[in-house]
Amino acid sequence: MGAGQVNPNGALNPGLIYDATPQDYISQLCSMNYTQQQIKTITRSSNTCSNPSSDLNYPSFIVFYTNGTTTKLVQKFQRTVTNVGDRVATYKVKVTAPEGSIVNIYPTTLVFGERFQKRSYTVTISYQGNSSGEVTFGSLIWVEDNGKYAVRSPIVVSPVIKTWSPFV
């Protein structure tokens, strides 16, 4: 899942970026119950699963529910962004929650005093499945005070779809 349409000029000067290291991806594979051999096949190196995590520092959010379940669920995500735009910048969040969901962001303002400074925020999504098994969409957008940058992240609420995989 991507974070939206590609804007070539915006991609050269995005304002904020979400960093992810190779170890972050390995930790995600570990959380998906890949074996050491499968991970070695993918990465071409030996790795340990000392800190498995499914919360990759990625600019999108997806939560799942079991189709037919109407239990209220809550999921939290932690993200860290790096300011690669103007030296001093303030971003405020605008949220469009997926239908039937409540999305809270903390903090709602990110203040940067210099380039390459990092700030973290937490997204809490309260949601419940619906009997029709619909996928619903929303977004959060970090908008710089002067309007130069707007960094959009999609939010998806989806039923779990069971698929067969020889790897899991």
Tab-separated table of C-alpha atoms in Angstrom:
chain	number	residue	atom	x	y	z
A	1	MET	CA	0.000	0.000	0.000
A	2	GLY	CA	1.414	3.370	-0.945
A	3	ALA	CA	0.937	6.787	0.540
A	4	GLY	CA	-0.710	8.369	-2.515
A	5	GLN	CA	-0.001	9.560	-6.030
A	6	VAL	CA	3.561	10.423	-6.944
A	7	ASN	CA	4.407	14.091	-7.341
A	8	PRO	CA	7.933	14.143	-8.856
A	9	ASN	CA	8.729	17.694	-7.708
A	10	GLY	CA	7.308	17.012	-4.258
A	11	ALA	CA	9.329	13.799	-4.037
A	12	LEU	CA	12.521	15.831	-4.443
A	13	ASN	CA	11.529	18.139	-1.570
A	14	PRO	CA	9.010	16.270	0.633
A	15	GLY	CA	9.322	18.239	3.889
A	16	LEU	CA	9.113	15.151	6.125
A	17	ILE	CA	10.382	11.609	5.619
A	18	TYR	CA	9.785	8.311	7.400
A	19	ASP	CA	13.126	6.548	7.876
A	20	ALA	CA	13.273	2.754	7.980
A	21	THR	CA	16.457	0.723	8.279
A	22	PRO	CA	17.093	-2.788	6.924
A	23	GLN	CA	16.794	-4.051	10.521
A	24	ASP	CA	13.284	-2.553	10.724
A	25	TYR	CA	12.246	-4.703	7.755
A	26	ILE	CA	13.891	-7.797	9.262
A	27	SER	CA	12.001	-7.184	12.516
A	28	GLN	CA	8.781	-7.044	10.518
A	29	LEU	CA	9.560	-10.357	8.795
A	30	CYS	CA	10.209	-11.860	12.238
A	31	SER	CA	6.818	-10.631	13.466
A	32	MET	CA	5.214	-12.362	10.475
A	33	ASN	CA	6.649	-15.707	11.670
A	34	TYR	CA	9.139	-16.121	8.854
A	35	THR	CA	11.775	-18.714	9.751
A	36	GLN	CA	15.468	-17.871	10.051
A	37	GLN	CA	16.069	-19.731	6.771
A	38	GLN	CA	13.355	-17.758	4.957
A	39	ILE	CA	14.733	-14.471	6.284
A	40	LYS	CA	18.243	-15.498	5.223
A	41	THR	CA	16.922	-16.279	1.727
A	42	ILE	CA	15.356	-12.812	1.493
A	43	THR	CA	18.206	-10.797	3.060
A	44	ARG	CA	21.139	-12.967	1.945
A	45	SER	CA	22.625	-12.700	5.437
A	46	SER	CA	22.194	-14.221	8.884
A	47	ASN	CA	19.946	-12.296	11.250
A	48	THR	CA	18.420	-12.836	14.638
A	49	CYS	CA	14.841	-12.094	15.594
A	50	SER	CA	15.723	-10.377	18.851
A	51	ASN	CA	13.105	-7.621	18.496
A	52	PRO	CA	10.196	-8.651	16.244
A	53	SER	CA	7.831	-5.780	15.452
A	54	SER	CA	4.954	-5.416	13.017
A	55	ASP	CA	4.941	-1.619	13.467
A	56	LEU	CA	7.238	-0.575	10.623
A	57	ASN	CA	7.988	3.178	10.522
A	58	TYR	CA	6.020	3.532	7.298
A	59	PRO	CA	3.797	6.407	6.123
A	60	SER	CA	0.577	4.379	6.102
A	61	PHE	CA	-1.671	2.695	8.635
A	62	ILE	CA	-3.870	-0.392	8.300
A	63	VAL	CA	-5.973	-2.132	10.925
A	64	PHE	CA	-7.760	-5.440	10.468
A	65	TYR	CA	-10.910	-6.986	11.874
A	66	THR	CA	-12.427	-10.429	11.493
A	67	ASN	CA	-15.322	-10.255	9.060
A	68	GLY	CA	-18.650	-10.398	10.890
A	69	THR	CA	-17.157	-9.233	14.200
A	70	THR	CA	-18.586	-6.021	15.594
A	71	THR	CA	-16.373	-5.877	18.695
A	72	LYS	CA	-14.781	-2.477	19.300
A	73	LEU	CA	-11.004	-2.658	18.733
A	74	VAL	CA	-8.148	-0.229	19.384
A	75	GLN	CA	-4.736	-0.204	17.745
A	76	LYS	CA	-1.805	2.147	18.360
A	77	PHE	CA	1.021	3.043	16.011
A	78	GLN	CA	4.244	4.937	16.741
A	79	ARG	CA	5.879	6.872	13.917
A	80	THR	CA	9.002	9.025	13.670
A	81	VAL	CA	9.462	11.638	10.966
A	82	THR	CA	12.577	13.568	9.988
A	83	ASN	CA	12.413	17.190	8.862
A	84	VAL	CA	14.163	17.468	5.495
A	85	GLY	CA	12.404	20.703	4.551
A	86	ASP	CA	12.930	24.184	5.904
A	87	ARG	CA	15.224	24.565	8.901
A	88	VAL	CA	12.476	25.845	11.208
A	89	ALA	CA	9.064	24.313	10.589
A	90	THR	CA	5.806	23.629	12.391
A	91	TYR	CA	3.360	20.993	11.161
A	92	LYS	CA	-0.240	20.535	12.311
A	93	VAL	CA	-2.220	17.390	11.668
A	94	LYS	CA	-5.510	17.157	9.770
A	95	VAL	CA	-7.362	13.862	10.105
A	96	THR	CA	-10.089	12.271	8.017
A	97	ALA	CA	-11.104	9.114	9.888
A	98	PRO	CA	-12.309	6.030	8.014
A	99	GLU	CA	-16.076	5.644	8.344
A	100	GLY	CA	-17.011	4.143	11.721
A	101	SER	CA	-13.578	4.865	13.232
A	102	ILE	CA	-12.122	7.399	15.625
A	103	VAL	CA	-8.526	8.482	14.979
A	104	ASN	CA	-6.504	10.334	17.617
A	105	ILE	CA	-3.028	11.763	17.022
A	106	TYR	CA	-0.629	12.811	19.770
A	107	PRO	CA	0.877	15.313	19.607
A	108	THR	CA	-1.218	17.217	17.058
A	109	THR	CA	1.626	19.648	16.314
A	110	LEU	CA	5.237	18.846	15.410
A	111	VAL	CA	7.773	21.642	15.871
A	112	PHE	CA	11.212	21.431	14.260
A	113	GLY	CA	14.045	23.838	15.090
A	114	GLU	CA	16.489	22.542	12.485
A	115	ARG	CA	16.838	20.326	9.434
A	116	PHE	CA	17.208	16.584	10.028
A	117	GLN	CA	15.584	16.858	13.452
A	118	LYS	CA	13.317	13.927	14.322
A	119	ARG	CA	9.906	14.013	16.002
A	120	SER	CA	7.653	11.122	16.970
A	121	TYR	CA	3.895	10.866	17.142
A	122	THR	CA	1.319	8.242	18.080
A	123	VAL	CA	-1.792	7.296	16.122
A	124	THR	CA	-4.610	5.557	18.004
A	125	ILE	CA	-7.382	4.078	15.878
A	126	SER	CA	-10.598	2.948	17.587
A	127	TYR	CA	-12.720	0.927	15.192
A	128	GLN	CA	-15.051	-1.979	14.805
A	129	GLY	CA	-15.794	-4.289	11.972
A	130	ASN	CA	-19.008	-4.127	10.040
A	131	SER	CA	-21.181	-7.039	9.001
A	132	SER	CA	-20.764	-6.306	5.291
A	133	GLY	CA	-16.958	-6.637	5.444
A	134	GLU	CA	-16.335	-3.271	3.825
A	135	VAL	CA	-12.916	-1.672	3.573
A	136	THR	CA	-12.961	1.968	4.704
A	137	PHE	CA	-10.382	4.654	4.048
A	138	GLY	CA	-9.166	7.860	5.661
A	139	SER	CA	-5.972	9.833	6.003
A	140	LEU	CA	-3.840	12.025	8.181
A	141	ILE	CA	-2.013	14.970	6.686
A	142	TRP	CA	0.827	16.879	8.333
A	143	VAL	CA	0.474	20.433	6.984
A	144	GLU	CA	3.278	22.951	7.452
A	145	ASP	CA	2.111	26.290	8.863
A	146	ASN	CA	3.118	28.270	5.766
A	147	GLY	CA	1.474	25.699	3.459
A	148	LYS	CA	4.660	24.744	1.636
A	149	TYR	CA	4.422	21.073	2.612
A	150	ALA	CA	1.550	18.635	3.120
A	151	VAL	CA	2.591	15.064	3.964
A	152	ARG	CA	-0.298	12.601	3.566
A	153	SER	CA	-0.593	9.132	5.101
A	154	PRO	CA	-3.487	6.799	4.252
A	155	ILE	CA	-5.472	5.008	6.955
A	156	VAL	CA	-7.284	1.771	6.063
A	157	VAL	CA	-9.707	-0.365	8.091
A	158	SER	CA	-10.107	-3.778	6.455
A	159	PRO	CA	-11.468	-7.238	7.155
A	160	VAL	CA	-8.866	-9.992	7.322
A	161	ILE	CA	-8.750	-11.939	4.084
A	162	LYS	CA	-7.353	-15.420	4.462
A	163	THR	CA	-4.919	-16.416	1.746
A	164	TRP	CA	-2.668	-19.380	1.348
A	165	SER	CA	1.079	-18.838	1.522
A	166	PRO	CA	3.880	-21.394	1.598
A	167	PHE	CA	5.931	-18.986	3.749
A	168	VAL	CA	3.650	-18.440	6.734
